[in-house]
Tab-separated table of C-alpha atoms in Angstrom:
chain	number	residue	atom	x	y	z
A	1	UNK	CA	170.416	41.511	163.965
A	2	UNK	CA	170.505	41.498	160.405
A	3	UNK	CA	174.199	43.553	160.481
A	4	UNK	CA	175.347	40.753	162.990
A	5	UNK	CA	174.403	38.545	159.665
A	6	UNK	CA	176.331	40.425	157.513
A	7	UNK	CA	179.197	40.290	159.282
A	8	UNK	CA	179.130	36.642	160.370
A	9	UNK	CA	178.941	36.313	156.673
A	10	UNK	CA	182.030	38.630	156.152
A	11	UNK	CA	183.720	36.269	158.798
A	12	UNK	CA	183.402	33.097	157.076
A	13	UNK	CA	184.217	34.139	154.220
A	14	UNK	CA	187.215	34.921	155.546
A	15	UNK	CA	187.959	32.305	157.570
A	16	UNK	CA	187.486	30.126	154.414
A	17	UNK	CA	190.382	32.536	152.848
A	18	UNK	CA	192.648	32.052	155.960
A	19	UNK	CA	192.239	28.497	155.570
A	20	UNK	CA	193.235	28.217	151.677
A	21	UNK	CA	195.899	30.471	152.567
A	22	UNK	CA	197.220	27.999	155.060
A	23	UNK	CA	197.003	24.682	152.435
A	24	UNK	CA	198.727	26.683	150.164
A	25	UNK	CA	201.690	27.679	152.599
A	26	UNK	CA	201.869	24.541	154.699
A	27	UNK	CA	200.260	22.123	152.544
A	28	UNK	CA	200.774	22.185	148.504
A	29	UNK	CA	204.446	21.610	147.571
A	30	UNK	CA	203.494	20.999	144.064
A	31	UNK	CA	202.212	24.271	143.561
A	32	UNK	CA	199.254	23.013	142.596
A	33	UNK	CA	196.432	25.467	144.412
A	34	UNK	CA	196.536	28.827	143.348
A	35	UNK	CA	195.740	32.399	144.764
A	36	UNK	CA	193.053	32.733	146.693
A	37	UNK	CA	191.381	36.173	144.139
A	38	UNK	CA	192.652	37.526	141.328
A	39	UNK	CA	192.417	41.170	140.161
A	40	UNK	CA	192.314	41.520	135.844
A	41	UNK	CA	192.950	44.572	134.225
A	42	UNK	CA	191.256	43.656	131.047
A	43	UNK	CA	191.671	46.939	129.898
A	44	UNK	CA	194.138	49.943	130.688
A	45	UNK	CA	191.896	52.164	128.786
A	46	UNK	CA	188.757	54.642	129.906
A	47	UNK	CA	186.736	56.654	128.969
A	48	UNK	CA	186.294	58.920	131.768
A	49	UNK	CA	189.620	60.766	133.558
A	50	UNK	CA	188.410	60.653	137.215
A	51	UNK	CA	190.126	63.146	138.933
A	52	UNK	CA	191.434	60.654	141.727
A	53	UNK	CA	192.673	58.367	139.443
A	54	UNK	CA	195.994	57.457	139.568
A	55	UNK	CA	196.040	55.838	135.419
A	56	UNK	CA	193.895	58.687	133.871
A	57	UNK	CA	193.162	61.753	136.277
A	58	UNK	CA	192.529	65.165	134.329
A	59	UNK	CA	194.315	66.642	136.413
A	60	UNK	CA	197.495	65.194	135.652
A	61	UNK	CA	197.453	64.711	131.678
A	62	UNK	CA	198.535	61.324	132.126
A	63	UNK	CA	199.182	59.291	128.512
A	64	UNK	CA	199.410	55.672	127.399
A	65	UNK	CA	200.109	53.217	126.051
A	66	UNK	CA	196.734	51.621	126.872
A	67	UNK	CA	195.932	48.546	125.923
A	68	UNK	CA	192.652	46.090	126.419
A	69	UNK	CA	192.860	42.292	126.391
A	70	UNK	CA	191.409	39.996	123.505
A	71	UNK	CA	188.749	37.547	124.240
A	72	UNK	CA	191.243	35.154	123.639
A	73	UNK	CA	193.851	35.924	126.241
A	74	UNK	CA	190.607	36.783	129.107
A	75	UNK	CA	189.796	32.700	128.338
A	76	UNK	CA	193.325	31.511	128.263
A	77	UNK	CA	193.524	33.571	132.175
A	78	UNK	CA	190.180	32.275	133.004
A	79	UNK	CA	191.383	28.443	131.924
A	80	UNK	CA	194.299	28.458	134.125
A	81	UNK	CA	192.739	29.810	137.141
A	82	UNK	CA	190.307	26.759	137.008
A	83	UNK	CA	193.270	24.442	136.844
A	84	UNK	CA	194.673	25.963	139.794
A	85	UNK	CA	191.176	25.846	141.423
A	86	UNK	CA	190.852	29.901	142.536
A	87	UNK	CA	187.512	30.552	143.175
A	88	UNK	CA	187.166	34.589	143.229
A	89	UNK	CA	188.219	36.919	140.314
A	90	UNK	CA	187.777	40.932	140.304
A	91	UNK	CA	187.802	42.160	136.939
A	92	UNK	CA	188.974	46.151	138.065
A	93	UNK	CA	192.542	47.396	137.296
A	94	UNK	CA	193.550	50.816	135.916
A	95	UNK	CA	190.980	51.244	133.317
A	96	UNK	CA	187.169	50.033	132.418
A	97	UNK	CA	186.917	46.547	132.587
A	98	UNK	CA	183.986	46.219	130.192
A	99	UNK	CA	185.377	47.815	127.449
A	100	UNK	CA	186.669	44.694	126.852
A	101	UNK	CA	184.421	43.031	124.162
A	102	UNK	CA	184.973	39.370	125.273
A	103	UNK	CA	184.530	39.853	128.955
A	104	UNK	CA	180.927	39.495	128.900
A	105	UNK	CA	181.197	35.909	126.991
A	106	UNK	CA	183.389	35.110	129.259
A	107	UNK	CA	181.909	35.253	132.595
A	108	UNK	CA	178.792	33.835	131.495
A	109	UNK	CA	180.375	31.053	129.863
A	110	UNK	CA	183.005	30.631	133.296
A	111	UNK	CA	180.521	32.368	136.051
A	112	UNK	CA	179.154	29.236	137.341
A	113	UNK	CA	182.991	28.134	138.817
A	114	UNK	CA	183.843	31.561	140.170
A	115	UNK	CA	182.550	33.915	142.747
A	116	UNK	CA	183.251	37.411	139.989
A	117	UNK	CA	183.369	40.817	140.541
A	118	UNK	CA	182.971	43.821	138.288
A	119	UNK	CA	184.394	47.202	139.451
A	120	UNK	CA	182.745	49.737	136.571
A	121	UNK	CA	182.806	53.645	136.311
A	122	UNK	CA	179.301	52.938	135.157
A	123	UNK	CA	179.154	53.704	131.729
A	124	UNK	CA	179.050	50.388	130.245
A	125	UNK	CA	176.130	49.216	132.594
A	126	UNK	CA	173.992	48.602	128.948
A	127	UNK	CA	175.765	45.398	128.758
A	128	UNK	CA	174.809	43.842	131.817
A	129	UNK	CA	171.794	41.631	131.191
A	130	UNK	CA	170.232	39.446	133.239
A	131	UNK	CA	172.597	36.749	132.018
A	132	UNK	CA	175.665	38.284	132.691
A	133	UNK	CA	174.068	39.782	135.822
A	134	UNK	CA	173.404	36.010	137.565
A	135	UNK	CA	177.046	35.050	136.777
A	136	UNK	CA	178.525	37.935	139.196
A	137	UNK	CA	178.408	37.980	142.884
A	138	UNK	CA	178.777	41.395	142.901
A	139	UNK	CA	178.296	44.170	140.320
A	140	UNK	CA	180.559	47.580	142.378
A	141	UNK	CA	179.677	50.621	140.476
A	142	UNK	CA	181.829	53.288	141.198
A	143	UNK	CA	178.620	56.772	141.310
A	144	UNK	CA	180.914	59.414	142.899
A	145	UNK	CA	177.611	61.349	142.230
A	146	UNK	CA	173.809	62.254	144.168
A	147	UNK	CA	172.786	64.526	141.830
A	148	UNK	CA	174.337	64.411	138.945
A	149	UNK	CA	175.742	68.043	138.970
A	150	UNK	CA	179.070	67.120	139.479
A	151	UNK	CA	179.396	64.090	137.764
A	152	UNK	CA	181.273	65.242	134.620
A	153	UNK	CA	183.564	67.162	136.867
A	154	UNK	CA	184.813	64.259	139.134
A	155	UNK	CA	185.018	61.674	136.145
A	156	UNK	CA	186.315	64.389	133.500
A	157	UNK	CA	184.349	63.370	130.365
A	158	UNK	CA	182.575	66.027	127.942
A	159	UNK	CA	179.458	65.849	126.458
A	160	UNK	CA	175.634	65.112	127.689
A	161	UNK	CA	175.609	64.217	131.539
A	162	UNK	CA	175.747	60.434	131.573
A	163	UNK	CA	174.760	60.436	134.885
A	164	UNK	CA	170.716	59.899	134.750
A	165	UNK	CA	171.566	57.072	132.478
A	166	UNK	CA	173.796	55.293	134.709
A	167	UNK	CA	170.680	55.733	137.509
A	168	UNK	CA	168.295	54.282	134.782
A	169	UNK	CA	170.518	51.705	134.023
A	170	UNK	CA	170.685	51.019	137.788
A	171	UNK	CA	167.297	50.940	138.673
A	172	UNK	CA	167.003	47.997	135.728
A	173	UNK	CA	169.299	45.809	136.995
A	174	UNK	CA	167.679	45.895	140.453
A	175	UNK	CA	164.729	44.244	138.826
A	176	UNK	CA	166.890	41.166	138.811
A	177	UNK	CA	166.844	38.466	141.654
A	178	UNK	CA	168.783	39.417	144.417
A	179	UNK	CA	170.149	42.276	143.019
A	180	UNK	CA	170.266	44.584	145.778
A	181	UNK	CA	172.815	42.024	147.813
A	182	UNK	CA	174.345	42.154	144.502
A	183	UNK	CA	174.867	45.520	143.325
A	184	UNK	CA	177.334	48.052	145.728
A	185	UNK	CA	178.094	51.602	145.093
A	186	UNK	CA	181.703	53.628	145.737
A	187	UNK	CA	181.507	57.460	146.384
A	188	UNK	CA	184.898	58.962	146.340
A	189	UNK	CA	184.329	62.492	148.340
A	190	UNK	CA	186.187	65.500	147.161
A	191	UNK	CA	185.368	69.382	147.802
A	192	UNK	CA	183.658	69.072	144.163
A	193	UNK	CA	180.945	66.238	145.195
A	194	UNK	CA	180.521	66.362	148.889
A	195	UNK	CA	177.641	68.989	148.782
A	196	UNK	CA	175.489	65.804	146.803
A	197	UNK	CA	176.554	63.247	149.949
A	198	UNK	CA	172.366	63.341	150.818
A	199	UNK	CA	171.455	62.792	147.448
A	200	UNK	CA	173.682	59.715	147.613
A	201	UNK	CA	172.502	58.397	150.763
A	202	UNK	CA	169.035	58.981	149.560
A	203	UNK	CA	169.208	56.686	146.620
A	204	UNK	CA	171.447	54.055	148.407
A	205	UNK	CA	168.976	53.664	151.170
A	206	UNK	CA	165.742	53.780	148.691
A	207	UNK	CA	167.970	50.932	146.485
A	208	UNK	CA	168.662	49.003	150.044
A	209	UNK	CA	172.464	48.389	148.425
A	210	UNK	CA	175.627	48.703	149.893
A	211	UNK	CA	177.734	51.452	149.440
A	212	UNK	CA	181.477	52.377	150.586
A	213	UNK	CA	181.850	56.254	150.371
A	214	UNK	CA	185.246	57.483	151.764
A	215	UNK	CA	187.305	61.194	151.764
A	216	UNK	CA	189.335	61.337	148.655
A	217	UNK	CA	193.169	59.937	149.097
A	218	UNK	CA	195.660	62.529	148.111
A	219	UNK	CA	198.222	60.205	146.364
A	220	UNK	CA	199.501	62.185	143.332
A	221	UNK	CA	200.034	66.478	144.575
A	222	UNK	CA	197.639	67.755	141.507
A	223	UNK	CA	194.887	66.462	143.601
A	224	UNK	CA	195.669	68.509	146.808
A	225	UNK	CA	192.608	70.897	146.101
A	226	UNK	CA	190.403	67.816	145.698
A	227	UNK	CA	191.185	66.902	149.757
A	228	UNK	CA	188.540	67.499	152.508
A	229	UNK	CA	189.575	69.659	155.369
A	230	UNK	CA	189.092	69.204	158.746
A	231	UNK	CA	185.771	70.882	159.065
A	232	UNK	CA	184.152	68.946	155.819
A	233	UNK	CA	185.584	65.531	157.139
A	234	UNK	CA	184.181	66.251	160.491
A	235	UNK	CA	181.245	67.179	158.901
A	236	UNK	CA	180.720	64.065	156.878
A	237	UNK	CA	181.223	62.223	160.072
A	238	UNK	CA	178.403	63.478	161.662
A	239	UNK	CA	175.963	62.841	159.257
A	240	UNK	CA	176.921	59.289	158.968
A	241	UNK	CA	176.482	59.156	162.595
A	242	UNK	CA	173.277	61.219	162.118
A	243	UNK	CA	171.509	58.714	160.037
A	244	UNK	CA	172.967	55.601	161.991
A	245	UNK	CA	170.713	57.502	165.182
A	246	UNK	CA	167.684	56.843	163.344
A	247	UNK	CA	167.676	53.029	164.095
A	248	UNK	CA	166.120	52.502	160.983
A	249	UNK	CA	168.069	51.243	158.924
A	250	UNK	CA	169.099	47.495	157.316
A	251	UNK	CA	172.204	46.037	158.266
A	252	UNK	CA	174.284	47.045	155.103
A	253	UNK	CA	173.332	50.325	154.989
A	254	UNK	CA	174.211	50.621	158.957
A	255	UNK	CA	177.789	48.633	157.688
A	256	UNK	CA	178.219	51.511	155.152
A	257	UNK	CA	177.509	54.032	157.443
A	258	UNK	CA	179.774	52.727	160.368
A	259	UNK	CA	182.635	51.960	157.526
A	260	UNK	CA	182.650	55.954	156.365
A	261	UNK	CA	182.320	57.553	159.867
A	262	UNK	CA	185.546	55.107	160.586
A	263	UNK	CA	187.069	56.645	157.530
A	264	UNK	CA	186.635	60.157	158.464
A	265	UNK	CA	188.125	59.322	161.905
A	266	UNK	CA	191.121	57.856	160.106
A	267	UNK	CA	191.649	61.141	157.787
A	268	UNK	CA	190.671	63.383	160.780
A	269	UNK	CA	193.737	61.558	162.289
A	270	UNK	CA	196.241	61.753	159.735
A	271	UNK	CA	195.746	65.737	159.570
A	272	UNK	CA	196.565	65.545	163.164
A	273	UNK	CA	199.396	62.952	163.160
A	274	UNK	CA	198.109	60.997	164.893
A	275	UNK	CA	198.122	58.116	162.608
A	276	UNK	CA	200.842	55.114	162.905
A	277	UNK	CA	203.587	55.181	160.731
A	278	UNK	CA	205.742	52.600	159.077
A	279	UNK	CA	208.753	52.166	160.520
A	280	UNK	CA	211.847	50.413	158.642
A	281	UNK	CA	211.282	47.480	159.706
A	282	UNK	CA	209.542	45.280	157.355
A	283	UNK	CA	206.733	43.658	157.427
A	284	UNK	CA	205.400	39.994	156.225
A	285	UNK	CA	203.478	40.331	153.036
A	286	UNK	CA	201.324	37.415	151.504
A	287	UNK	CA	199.208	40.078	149.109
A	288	UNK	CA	200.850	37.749	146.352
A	289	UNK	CA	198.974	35.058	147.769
A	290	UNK	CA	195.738	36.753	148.551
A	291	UNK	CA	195.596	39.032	145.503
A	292	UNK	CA	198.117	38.500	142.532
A	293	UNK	CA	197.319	41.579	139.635
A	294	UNK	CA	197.529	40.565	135.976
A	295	UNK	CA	197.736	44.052	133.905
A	296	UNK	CA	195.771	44.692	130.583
A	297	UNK	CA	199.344	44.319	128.303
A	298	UNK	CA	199.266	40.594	130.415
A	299	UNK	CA	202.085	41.402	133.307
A	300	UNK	CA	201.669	39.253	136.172
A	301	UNK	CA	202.750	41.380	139.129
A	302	UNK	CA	202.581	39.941	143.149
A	303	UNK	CA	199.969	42.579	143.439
A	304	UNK	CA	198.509	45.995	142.260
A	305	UNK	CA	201.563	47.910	143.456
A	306	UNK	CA	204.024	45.599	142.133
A	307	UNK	CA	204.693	46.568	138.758
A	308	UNK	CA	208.793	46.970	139.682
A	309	UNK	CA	209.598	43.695	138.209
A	310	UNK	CA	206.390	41.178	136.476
A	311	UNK	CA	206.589	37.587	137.238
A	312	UNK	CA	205.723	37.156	133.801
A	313	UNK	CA	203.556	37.987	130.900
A	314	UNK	CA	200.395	35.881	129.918
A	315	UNK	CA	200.990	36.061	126.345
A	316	UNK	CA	203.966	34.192	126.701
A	317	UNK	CA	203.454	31.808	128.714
A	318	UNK	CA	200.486	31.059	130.437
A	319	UNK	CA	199.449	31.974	134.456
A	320	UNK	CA	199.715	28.424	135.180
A	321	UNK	CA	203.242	28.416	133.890
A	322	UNK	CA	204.157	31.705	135.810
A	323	UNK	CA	202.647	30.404	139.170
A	324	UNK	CA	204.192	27.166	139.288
A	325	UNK	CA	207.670	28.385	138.310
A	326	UNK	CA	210.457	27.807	141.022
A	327	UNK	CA	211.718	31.172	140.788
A	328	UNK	CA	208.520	33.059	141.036
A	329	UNK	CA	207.470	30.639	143.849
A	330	UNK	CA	210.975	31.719	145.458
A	331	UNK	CA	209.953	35.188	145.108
A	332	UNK	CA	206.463	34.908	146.128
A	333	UNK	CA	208.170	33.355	149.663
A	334	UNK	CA	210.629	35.777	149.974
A	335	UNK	CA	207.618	38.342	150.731
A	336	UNK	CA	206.329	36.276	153.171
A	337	UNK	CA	209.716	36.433	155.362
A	338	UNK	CA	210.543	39.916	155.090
A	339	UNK	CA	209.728	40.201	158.739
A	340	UNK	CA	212.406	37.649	159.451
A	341	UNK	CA	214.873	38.669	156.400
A	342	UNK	CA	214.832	42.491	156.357
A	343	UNK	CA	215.429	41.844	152.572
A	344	UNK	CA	212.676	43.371	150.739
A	345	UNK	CA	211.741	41.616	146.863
A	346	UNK	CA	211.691	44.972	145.884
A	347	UNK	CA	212.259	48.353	146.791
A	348	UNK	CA	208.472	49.291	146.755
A	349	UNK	CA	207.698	46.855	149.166
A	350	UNK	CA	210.004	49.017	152.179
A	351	UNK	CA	207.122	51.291	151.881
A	352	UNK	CA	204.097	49.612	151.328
A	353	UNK	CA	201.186	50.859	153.699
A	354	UNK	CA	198.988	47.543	152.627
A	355	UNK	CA	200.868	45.227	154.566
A	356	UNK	CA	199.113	46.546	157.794
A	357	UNK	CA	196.076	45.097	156.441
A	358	UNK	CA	195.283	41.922	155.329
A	359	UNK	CA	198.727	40.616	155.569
A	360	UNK	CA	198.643	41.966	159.037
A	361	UNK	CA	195.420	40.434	160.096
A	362	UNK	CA	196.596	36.795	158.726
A	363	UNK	CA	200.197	36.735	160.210
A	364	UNK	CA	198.249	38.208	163.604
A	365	UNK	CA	196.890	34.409	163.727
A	366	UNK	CA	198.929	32.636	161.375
A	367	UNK	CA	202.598	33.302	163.464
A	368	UNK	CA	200.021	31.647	166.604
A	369	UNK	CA	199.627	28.422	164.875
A	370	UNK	CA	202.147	25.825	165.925
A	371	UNK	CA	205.119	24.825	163.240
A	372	UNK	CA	203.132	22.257	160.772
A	373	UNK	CA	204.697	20.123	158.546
A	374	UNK	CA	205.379	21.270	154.989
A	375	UNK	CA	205.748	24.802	156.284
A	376	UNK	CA	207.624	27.148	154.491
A	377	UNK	CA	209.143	29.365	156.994
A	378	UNK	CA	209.379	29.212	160.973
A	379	UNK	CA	206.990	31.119	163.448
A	380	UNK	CA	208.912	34.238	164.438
């Protein structure tokens, strides 16, 4: 019962994003409602090299330049996305969003008109007080750990094991009201972590907080000893399957369960080929609708895969400026009718995995809905 909650909840939540979506492609021809979340690098720095990562994995001896936003330029973003009346933000990106020293102010001057997420290695959690803590809606903590014994390997720091502090740090902010429908864990599995996958499940259960654990993507070859094989993914599946048998758990740890014995099935498939691929033919894509990206050095790109050509640059002229502009508008269409086109914005976007997603999912109902006025392109 209480999972059929949760994902009621997930279901009007995003019905309420399929809706803005539609006022802002039939409906606002002055440009005046803007995207529905927005993802803020506020920083392109880190202090940990995670292996997986694609900015700063050890494995790869990536390099700069890195840069982290002023206070001034996080308000000056946060200022226009109130004028254009968004309503979620995730402060992620390619580095550790709270090494940025005016993030903090911001969000709990600014929390109380947006529904804000932090994605965080962790290591920052002293900052989060109970202040900042009420102005989130959810606090994503990215553990990748059980244990702790592999915790400097997978994030590639030196030095004291951070981990137990991270836990402490945890277990404080769960002291706050409704923390644990606050507070969600990732848990990247590799052939380094996945012996502490109990540990993990141990704490996330004891917590009562979500979690999203899922095999380790092999998108860069240095990470090819990193990937699971066939026997660990098949074992992972079965113990999510083997705790979901005990019946006794609450509906977001059952979600979290359900979500990583999905994404074992997924991998499984894709070592057997079994998985669709894209074909040439292009999709529609309305990720610059959904989820525009706005990069620590201020780059507005259509999303977090776009960084072929920004739309603009924030400390040059302001988001406001960059949304409303004809030509960006233009572009931000021309994504949308790629299915209709075949003439792709940019050459990235021929193959782009993402639009089989949420794109996919909105067109599924959107191309259903009768031709409205003000629409700005034909049903297929």
């Amino acid at each position: 019962m209480k999972q059929d909650k949760l994902m009621l909840k997930d279901l009007g939540a995003n019905l309420g994003r399929g809706l803005k979506l539609i006022r802002m492609l039939n409906f606002d021809s002055k440009v005046e409602i803007g995207p529905v979340r927005v993802e803020i690098a506020t920083a392109s720095v880190c202090n940990y090299q995670c292996c997986f990562c694609h900015s700063h994995s050890y494995v790869r001896n990536n390099s700069g330049p890195y840069e982290i936003m002023t206070g001034e330029a996080v308000h000056n973003i946060i200022t226009a996305l109130k004028k254009l009346k968004v309503k979620e933000l995730l402060f992620s990106g390619n580095g550790e969003p709270l090494l940025c020293q005016g993030l903090a102010r911001e969000i709990k001057e600014n929390g109380r008109y947006f529904k804000i997420e932090i994605l965080t290695n962790g290591s920052s959690l002293a900052t989060v007080d109970e202040e900042l803590f009420r102005n989130l809606a959810y606090l994503t903590i990215s553990l990748n750990s059980g244990d702790g014994s592999t915790h400097r390997m997978t994030h590639g720091y030196k030095g004291q094991n951070q981990f137990p502090t991270i836990v402490s740090h945890i277990e404080r902010i769960l002291k706050y009201p409704r923390a644990a429908d606050k507070i969600k864990l990732n848990y990247v599995i590799t052939t380094d972590n996945i012996g502490e996958l109990d540990d993990f499940f141990k704490k996330a259960i004891a917590w009562d907080v979500t979690f999203m654990a899922r095999p380790v993507s092999v998108d860069f070859p240095e990470l090819m000893p990193k990937e699971l094989t066939r026997e660990m993914l098949q074992l992972v599946s079965e113990k999510a399957h083997g705790y979901l048998k005990t019946g006794k758990l609450t509906g977001k740890i059952s979600l979290s369960f359900q979500l990583l014995a999905r994404a074992c099935d997924l991998a499984l498939n894709k070592i057997t080929n079994q998985q669709p691929e894209l074909s040439r033919h292009l999709y529609p894509c309305y990720m610059s609708y959904i989820q525009p990206y706005i990069s620590a050095n201020g780059d507005v790109l259509l999303c977090c895969d776009g960084a072929e050509k920004p739309l603009g640059n924030i400390n040059r002229e302001s988001f406001l400026a960059i949304w409303q502009n004809k030509d960006k508008v233009a572009v931000r269409v021309a994504c949308t009718r790629m299915n209709l086109t075949q003439k792709p914005p940019f050459k990235s976007c021929v193959d782009c995995a993402n639009v089989l997603y949420h794109s996919a999912t909105f067109h599924s109902i959107y191309s259903k809905i009768p031709i409205l006025p003000g629409r700005l392109f034909p049903k297929k």
